[in-house]
Short mmCIF file of C-alpha atoms in Angstrom, two decimals:
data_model
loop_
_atom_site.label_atom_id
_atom_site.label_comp_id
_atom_site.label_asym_id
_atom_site.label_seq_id
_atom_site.Cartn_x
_atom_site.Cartn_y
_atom_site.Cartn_z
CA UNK A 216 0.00 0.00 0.00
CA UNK A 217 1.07 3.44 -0.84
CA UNK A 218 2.06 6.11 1.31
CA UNK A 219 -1.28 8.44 2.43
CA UNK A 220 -0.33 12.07 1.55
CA UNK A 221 -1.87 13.20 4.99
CA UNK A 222 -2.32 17.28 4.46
CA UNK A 223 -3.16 16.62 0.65
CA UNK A 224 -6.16 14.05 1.84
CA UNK A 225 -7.18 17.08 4.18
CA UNK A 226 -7.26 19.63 1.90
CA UNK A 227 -9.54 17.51 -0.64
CA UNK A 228 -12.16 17.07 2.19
CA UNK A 229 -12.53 20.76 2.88
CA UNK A 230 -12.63 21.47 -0.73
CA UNK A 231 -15.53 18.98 -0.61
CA UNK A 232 -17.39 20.15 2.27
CA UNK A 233 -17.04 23.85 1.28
CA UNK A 234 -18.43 23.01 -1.89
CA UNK A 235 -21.14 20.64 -0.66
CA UNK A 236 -22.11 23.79 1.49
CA UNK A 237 -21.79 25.89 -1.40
CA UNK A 238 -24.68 24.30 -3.21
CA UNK A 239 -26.80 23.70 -0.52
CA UNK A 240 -27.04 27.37 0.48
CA UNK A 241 -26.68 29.28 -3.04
CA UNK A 242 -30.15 30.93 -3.63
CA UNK A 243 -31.46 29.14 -6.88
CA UNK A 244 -29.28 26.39 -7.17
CA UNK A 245 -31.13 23.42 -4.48
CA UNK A 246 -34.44 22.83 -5.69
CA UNK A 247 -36.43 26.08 -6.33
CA UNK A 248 -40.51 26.95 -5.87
CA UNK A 249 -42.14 26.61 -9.28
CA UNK A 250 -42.44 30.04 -11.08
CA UNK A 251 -46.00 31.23 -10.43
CA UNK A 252 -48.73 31.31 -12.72
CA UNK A 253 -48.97 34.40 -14.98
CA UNK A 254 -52.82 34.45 -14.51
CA UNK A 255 -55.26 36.64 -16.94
CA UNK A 256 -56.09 39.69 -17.08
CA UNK A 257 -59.90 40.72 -18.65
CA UNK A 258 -60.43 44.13 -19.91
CA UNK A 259 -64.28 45.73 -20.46
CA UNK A 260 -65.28 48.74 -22.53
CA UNK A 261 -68.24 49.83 -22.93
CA UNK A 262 -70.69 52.94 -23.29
CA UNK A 263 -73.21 53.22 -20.34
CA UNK A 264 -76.93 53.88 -19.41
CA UNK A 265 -76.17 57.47 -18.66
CA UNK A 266 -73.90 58.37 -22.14
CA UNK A 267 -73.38 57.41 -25.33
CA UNK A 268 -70.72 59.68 -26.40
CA UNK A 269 -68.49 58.30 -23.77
CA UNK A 270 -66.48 54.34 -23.18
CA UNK A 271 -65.75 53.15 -20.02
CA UNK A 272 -62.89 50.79 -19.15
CA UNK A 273 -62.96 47.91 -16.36
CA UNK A 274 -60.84 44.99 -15.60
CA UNK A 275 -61.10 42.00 -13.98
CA UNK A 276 -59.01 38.93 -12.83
CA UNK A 277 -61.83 36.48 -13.74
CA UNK A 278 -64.04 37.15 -15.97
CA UNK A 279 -67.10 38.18 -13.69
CA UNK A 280 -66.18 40.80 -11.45
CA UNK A 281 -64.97 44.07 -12.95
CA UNK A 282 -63.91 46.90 -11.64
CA UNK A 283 -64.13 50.16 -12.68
CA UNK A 284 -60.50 51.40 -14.24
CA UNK A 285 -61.54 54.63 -15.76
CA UNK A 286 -64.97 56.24 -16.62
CA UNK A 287 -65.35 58.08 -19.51
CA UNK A 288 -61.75 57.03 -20.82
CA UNK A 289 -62.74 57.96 -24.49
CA UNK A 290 -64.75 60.56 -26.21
CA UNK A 291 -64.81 60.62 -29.51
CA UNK A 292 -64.02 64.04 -31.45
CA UNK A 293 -67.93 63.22 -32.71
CA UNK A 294 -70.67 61.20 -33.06
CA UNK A 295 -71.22 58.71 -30.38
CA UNK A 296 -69.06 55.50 -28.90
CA UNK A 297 -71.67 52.57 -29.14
CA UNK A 298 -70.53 49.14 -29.39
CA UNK A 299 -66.68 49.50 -28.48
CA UNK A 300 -64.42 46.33 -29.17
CA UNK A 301 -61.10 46.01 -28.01
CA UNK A 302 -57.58 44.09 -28.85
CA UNK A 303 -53.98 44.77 -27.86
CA UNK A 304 -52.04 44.30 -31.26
CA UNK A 305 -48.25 43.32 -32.28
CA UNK A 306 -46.86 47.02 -31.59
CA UNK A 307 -47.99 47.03 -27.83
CA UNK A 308 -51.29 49.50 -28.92
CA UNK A 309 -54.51 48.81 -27.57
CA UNK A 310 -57.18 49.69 -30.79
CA UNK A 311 -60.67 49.75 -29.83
CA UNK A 312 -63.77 49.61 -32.90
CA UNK A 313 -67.02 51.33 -32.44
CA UNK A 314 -70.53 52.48 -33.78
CA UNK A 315 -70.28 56.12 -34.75
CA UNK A 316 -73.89 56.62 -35.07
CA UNK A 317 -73.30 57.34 -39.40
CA UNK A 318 -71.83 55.09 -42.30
CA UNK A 319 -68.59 55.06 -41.01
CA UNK A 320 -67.00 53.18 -37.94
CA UNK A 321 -64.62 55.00 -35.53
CA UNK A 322 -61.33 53.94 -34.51
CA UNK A 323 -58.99 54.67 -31.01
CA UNK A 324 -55.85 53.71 -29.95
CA UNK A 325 -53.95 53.19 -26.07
CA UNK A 326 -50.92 52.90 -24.60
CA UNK A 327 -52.37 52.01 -21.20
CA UNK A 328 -56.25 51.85 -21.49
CA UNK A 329 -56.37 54.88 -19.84
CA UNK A 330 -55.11 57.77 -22.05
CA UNK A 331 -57.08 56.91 -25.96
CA UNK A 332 -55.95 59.11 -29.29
CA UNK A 333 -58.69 59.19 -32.05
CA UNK A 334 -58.05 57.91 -35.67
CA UNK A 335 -59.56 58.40 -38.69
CA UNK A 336 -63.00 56.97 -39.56
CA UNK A 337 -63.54 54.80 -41.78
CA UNK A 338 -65.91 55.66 -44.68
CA UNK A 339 -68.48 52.37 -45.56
CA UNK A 340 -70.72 53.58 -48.26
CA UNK A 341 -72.15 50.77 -50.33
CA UNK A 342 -73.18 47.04 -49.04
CA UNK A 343 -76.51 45.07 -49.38
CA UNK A 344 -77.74 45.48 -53.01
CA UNK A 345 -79.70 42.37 -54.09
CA UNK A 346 -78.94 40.48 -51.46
CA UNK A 347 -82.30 38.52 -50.26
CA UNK A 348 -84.11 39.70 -46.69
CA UNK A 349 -82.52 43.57 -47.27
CA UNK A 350 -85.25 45.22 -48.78
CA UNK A 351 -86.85 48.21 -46.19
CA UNK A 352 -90.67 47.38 -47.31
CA UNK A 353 -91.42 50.72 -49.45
CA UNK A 354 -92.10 49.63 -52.12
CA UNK A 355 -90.76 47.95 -55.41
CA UNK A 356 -88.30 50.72 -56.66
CA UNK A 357 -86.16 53.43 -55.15
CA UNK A 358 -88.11 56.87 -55.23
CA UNK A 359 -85.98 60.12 -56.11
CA UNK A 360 -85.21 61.48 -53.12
CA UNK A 361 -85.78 58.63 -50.99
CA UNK A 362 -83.33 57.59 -48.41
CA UNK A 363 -83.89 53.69 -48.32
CA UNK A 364 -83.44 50.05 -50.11
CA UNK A 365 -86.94 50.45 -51.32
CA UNK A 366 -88.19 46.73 -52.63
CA UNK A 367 -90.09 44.24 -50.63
CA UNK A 368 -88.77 43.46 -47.13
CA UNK A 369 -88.28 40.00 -47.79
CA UNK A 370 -86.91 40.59 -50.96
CA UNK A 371 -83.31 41.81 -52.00
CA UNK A 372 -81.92 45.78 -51.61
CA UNK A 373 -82.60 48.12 -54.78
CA UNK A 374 -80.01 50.36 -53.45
CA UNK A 375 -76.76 49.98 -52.98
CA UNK A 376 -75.90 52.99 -50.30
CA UNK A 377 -75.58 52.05 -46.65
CA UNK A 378 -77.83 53.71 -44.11
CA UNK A 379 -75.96 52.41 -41.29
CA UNK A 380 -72.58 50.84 -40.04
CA UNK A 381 -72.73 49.08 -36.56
CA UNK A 382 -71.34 47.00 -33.98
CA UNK A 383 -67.91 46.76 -35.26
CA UNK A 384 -66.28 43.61 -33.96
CA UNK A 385 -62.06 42.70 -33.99
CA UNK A 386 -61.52 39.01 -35.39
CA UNK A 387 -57.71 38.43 -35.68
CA UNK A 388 -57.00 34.73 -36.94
CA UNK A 389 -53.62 33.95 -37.16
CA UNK A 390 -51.83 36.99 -38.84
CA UNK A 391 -54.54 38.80 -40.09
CA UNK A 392 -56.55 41.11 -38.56
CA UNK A 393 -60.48 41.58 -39.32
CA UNK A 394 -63.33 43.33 -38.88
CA UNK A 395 -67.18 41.98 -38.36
CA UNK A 396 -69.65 44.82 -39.19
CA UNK A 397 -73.40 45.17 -39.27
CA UNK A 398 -74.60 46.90 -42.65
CA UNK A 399 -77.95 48.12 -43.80
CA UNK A 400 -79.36 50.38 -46.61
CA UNK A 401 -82.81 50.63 -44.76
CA UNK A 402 -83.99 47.24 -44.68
CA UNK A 403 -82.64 44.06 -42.61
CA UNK A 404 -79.00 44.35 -41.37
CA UNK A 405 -76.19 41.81 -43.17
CA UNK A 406 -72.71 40.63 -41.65
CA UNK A 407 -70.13 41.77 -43.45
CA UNK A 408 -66.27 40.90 -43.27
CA UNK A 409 -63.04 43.58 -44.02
CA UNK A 410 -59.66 42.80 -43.47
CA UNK A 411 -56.84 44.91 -42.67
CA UNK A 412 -54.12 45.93 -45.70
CA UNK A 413 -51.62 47.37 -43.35
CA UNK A 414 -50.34 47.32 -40.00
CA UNK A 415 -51.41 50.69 -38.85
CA UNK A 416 -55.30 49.87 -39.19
CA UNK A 417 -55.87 52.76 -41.21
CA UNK A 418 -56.20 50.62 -44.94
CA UNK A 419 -58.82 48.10 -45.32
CA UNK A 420 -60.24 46.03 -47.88
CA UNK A 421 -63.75 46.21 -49.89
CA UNK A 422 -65.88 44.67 -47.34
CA UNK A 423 -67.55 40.89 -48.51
CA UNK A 424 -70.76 39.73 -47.11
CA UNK A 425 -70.46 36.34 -44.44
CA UNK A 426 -72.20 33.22 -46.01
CA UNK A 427 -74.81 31.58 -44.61
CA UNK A 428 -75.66 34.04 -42.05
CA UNK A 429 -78.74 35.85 -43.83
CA UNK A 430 -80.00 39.39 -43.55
CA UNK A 431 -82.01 40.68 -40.35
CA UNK A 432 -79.07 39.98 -38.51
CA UNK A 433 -76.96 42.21 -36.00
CA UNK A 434 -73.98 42.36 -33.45
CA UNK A 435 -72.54 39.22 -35.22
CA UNK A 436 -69.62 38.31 -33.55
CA UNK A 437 -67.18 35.13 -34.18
CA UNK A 438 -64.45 33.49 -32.45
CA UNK A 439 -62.81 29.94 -33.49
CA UNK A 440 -62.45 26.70 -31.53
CA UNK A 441 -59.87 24.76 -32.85
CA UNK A 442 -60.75 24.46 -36.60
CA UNK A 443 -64.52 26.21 -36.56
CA UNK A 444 -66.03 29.10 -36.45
CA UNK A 445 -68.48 30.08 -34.40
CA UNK A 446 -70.79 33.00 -35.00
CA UNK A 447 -72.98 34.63 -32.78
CA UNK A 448 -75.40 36.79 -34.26
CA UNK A 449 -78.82 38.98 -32.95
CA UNK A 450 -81.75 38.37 -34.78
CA UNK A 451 -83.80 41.33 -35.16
CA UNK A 452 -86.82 40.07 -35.89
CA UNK A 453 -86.82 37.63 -33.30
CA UNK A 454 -84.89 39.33 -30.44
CA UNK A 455 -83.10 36.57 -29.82
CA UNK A 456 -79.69 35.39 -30.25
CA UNK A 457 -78.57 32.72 -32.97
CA UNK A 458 -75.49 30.53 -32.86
CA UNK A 459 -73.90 29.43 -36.42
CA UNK A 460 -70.71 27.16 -37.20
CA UNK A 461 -68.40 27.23 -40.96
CA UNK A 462 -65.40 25.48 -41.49
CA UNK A 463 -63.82 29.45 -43.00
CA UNK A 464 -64.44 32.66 -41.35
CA UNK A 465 -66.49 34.15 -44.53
CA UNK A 466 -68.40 30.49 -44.25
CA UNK A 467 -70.85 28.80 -45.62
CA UNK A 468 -72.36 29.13 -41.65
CA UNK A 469 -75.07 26.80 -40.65
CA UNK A 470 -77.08 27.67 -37.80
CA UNK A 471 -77.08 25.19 -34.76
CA UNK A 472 -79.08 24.88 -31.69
CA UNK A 473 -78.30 28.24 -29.14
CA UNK A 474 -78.14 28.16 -25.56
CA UNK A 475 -81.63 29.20 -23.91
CA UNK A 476 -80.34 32.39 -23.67
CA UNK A 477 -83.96 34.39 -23.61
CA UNK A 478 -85.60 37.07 -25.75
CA UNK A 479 -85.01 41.03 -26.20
CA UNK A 480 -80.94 40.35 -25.52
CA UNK A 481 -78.10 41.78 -27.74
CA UNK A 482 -74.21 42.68 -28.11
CA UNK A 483 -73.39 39.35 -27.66
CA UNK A 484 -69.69 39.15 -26.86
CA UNK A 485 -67.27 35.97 -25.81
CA UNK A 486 -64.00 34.89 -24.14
CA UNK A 487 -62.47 32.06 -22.32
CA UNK A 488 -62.24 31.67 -18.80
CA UNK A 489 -58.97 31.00 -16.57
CA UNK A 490 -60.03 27.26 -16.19
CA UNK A 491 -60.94 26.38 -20.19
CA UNK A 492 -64.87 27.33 -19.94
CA UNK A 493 -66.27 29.78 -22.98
CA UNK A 494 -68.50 32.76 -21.81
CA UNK A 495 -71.43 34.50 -23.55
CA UNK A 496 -71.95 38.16 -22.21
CA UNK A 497 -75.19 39.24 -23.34
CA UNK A 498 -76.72 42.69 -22.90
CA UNK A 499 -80.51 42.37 -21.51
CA UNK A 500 -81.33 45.74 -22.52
CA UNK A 501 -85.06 46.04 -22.34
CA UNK A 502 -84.54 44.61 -18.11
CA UNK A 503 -81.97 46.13 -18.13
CA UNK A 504 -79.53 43.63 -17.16
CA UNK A 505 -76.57 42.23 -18.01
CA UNK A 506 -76.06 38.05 -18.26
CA UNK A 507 -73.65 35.60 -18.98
CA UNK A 508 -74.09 31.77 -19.88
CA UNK A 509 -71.08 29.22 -19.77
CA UNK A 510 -69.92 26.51 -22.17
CA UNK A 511 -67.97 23.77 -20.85
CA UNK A 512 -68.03 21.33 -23.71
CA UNK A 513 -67.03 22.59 -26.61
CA UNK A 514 -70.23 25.32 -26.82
CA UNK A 515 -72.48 22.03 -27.12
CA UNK A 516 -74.38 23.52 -24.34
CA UNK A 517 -74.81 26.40 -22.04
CA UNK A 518 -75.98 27.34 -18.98
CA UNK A 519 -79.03 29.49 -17.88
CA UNK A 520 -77.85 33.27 -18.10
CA UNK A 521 -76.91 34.92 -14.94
CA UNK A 522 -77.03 38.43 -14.02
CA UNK A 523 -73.11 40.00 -14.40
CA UNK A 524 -73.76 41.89 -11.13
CA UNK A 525 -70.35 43.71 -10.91
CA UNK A 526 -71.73 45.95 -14.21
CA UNK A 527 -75.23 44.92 -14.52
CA UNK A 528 -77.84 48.33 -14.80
CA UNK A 529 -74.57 50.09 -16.03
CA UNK A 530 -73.19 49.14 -18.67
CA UNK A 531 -74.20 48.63 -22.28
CA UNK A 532 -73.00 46.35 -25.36
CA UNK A 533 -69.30 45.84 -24.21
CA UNK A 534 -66.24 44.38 -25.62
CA UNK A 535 -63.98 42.00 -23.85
CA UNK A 536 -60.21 41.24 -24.33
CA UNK A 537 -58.48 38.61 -22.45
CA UNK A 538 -54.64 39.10 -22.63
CA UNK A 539 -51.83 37.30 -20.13
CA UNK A 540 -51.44 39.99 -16.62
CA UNK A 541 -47.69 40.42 -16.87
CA UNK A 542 -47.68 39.26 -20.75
CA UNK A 543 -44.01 41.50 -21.71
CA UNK A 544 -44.81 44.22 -24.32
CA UNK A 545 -44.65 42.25 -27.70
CA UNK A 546 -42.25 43.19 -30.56
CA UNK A 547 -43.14 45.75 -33.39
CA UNK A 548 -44.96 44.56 -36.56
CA UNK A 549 -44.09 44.21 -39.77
CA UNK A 550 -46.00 46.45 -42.35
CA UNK A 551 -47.90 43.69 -43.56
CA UNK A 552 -50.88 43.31 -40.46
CA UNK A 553 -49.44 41.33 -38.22
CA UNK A 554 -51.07 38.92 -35.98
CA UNK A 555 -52.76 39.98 -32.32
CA UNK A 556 -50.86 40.18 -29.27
CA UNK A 557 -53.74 39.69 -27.36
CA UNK A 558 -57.58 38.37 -27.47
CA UNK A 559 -60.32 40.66 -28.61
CA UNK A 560 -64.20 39.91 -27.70
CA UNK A 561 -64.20 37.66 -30.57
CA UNK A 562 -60.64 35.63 -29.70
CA UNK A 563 -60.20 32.49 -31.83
CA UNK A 564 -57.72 30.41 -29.23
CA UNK A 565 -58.58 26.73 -29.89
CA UNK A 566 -57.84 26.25 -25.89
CA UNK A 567 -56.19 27.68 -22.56
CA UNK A 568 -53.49 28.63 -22.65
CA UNK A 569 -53.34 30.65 -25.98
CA UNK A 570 -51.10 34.10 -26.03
CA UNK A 571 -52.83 35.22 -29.16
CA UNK A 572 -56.30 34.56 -30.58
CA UNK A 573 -58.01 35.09 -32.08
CA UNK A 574 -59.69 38.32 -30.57
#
C-alpha cells in the first residue's frame, strides 16, 4: 500500500465540504418553488346607461367581477361610442372599434387603457344590393329622393348605399386582422367581413358579405375553436340570439341549436375563462340587465344566463379582451398586419393557454 499524503487528503475534504455547502445554500441552485402562474387579465369597454358619447374601461381577474378602471376614458371628437371592441395588437397598442352613429366606424388607440388618441373613420358607403331579406318594405323601386333600399322586405336591396354601419367587432386569426360589421341600406342588417391591408389599421379592404348568415341579422360576432367558427349573431326580428358554425371565417355558416339564452338580448360578446370554460356576455337591454351563460363542452351547451352583477344596470354592449397579466410588451410589426398580441371579444384560441387569438 502506498504512502497516504496526509495534508493533501485534508485539503480535498474541505474542498468537498465547502463546496457541498456551497450548493446547498446558493439561492437558486437546491431545488427552487415553481415560477408562479402568470394568470389573466380581462379588460371591459363599454358605453353606459347614462352616455353614449363616452367608453368606459374595467378589468377583472376572472371574468365576472370588474372593476371600474376609468370612466369616460374615451370621447370621440364626434358622433357617439356605441358598441366599443377592443384588442392589444403586435406594436404594444390597444385599438378599440365602435358604432359612430353614421356610415362610417370609428377607430382609437392606447398605450395604457387609460389615455385613448382618435383615428380616422372609416368611410363604408355601399353594401346590401340584391342580397335577399334587405329590402326596407317601401315599395318595389327606389323613389328620387328617398333615403332607403326600397323593394319588398323580404326581398333583395334596390339600393346599394348604406344607411348604417354598426357594432364593429375585432376578429384576428392567425396573422390577419379583421373586422365583423353590421350593414344596412334601410332594410334588414347583413354581416359583413373587411380585413386589414396594413399594420397601422388605417387601410382596409372592400368589405364581402359572411355566407350563410342571412340578412335581419346584428352584433354578429365570431371566435374559433380549434378548426370552426363560431358565429354569434342577434336576430332582429326575433330578439333573440342565434349561434352558427363554418369550417372558414367568410363560411358557408349553418345555424345550430343556441343556448336558452332568452328574448329582447343583444351585443353578444365571448372569451375564455382561466379554467378552459367559454362565456357568452349578453346585454338584456329592455330589463336592463346584463347576463352571462357558460360553455364547458365545446359550446355544445350552455348554462341558464346569470345576471353580471359587478356591471349589470350600467353598462351597455361591451367588448372583452383577455390578454396574459404580466404578458411583456410584444415586438413591433411588420408592415404587412401582423397577428394579435392579445384576445379581442371575438378571440379564436382553440384552448387555454393561448397568447394570441383570435380576438
Amino acid at each position: 500500500m502506498s504512502r497516504i499524503d496526509r495534508p493533501r487528503l485534508v485539503s480535498t475534504f474541505v474542498v468537498l465540504f465547502a463546496a457541498i455547502a456551497l450548493v446547498v445554500s446558493s439561492p437558486g441552485v437546491a431545488a427552487a418553488e415553481p415560477a408562479p402562474s402568470l394568470g389573466w387579465k380581462y379588460t371591459m369597454v363599454g358605453f353606459s346607461n347614462s352616455s353614449v358619447r363616452d367608453m368606459d374601461v374595467y378589468t377583472s381577474s376572472d371574468g365576472t367581477d370588474f372593476q371600474l378602471l376609468k370612466k369616460a376614458a374615451y370621447r370621440p371628437p364626434a358622433g357617439v361610442v356605441r358598441d366599443p371592441s377592443i384588442f392589444r395588437h403586435t406594436n404594444g397598442l390597444y385599438y378599440i372599434t365602435y358604432t359612430t352613429g353614421d356610415t362610417s366606424i370609428g377607430f382609437a388607440s392606447s398605450p395604457d387603457l387609460v389615455n385613448w388618441t382618435p383615428m380616422k373613420n372609416w368611410p363604408l358607403p355601399f353594401c346590401c344590393a340584391f342580397l335577399p331579406g334587405t329590402g326596407d318594405g317601401k315599395g318595389p323601386l327606389p323613389l328620387p329622393g328617398v333615403n332607403g333600399s326600397a323593394g319588398f322586405r323580404d326581398g333583395p336591396s334596390l339600393s346599394p348605399f348604406t344607411t348604417k354601419a354598426w357594432a364593429p367587432e375585432w376578429f384576428v386569426d392567425g396573422n390577419t386582422v379583421n373586422i365583423i360589421v353590421s350593414m344596412s341600406t334601410g332594410g334588414g342588417f347583413v354581416p359583413y367581413l373587411m380585413t386589414a391591408l396594413n399594420s397601422s389599421l388605417t387601410l382596409w379592404s372592400f368589405p364581402v358579405a359572411l355566407d350563410g348568415i342571412g340578412a335581419d341579422h346584428i352584433d354578429t360576432t365570431i371566435v374559433k375553436v380549434g378548426s370552426t367558427y363560431h358565429a354569434f349573431t342577434k336576430n332582429e326580428t326575433k330578439k333573440t340570439i342565434q349561434h352558427a358554425v363554418a369550417p372558414t371565417l367568410r363560411g358557408r355558416y349553418s345555424y345550430v341549436t343556441p343556448g336558452d339564452w332568452g328574448t329582447l338580448v343583444e351585443g353578444p360578446a365571448v372569451t375564455q375563462l382561466p379554467n378552459g370554460t367559454w362565456r357568452l356576455y349578453l346585454d338584456s337591454y329592455k330589463a336592463g340587465d346584463y347576463v352571462y351563460s357558460d360553455s364547458s363542452d365545446g359550446m355544445r351547451t350552455w348554462t341558464k344566463p346569470a345576471k353580471l352583477t359587478s356591471v349589470s344596470g350600467t353598462v351597455r354592449h361591451f367588448g372583452i379582451m383577455r390578454e396574459r397579466a404580466t404578458a411583456p410588451a410584444p415586438a413591433a410589426p411588420a408592415d404587412a398586419a401582423p397577428p394579435a398580441a392579445s384576445e379581442p371579444s371575438t378571440s379564436t384560441e382553440p384552448s387555454i393557454p393561448p397568447e394570441q387569438p383570435n380576438a
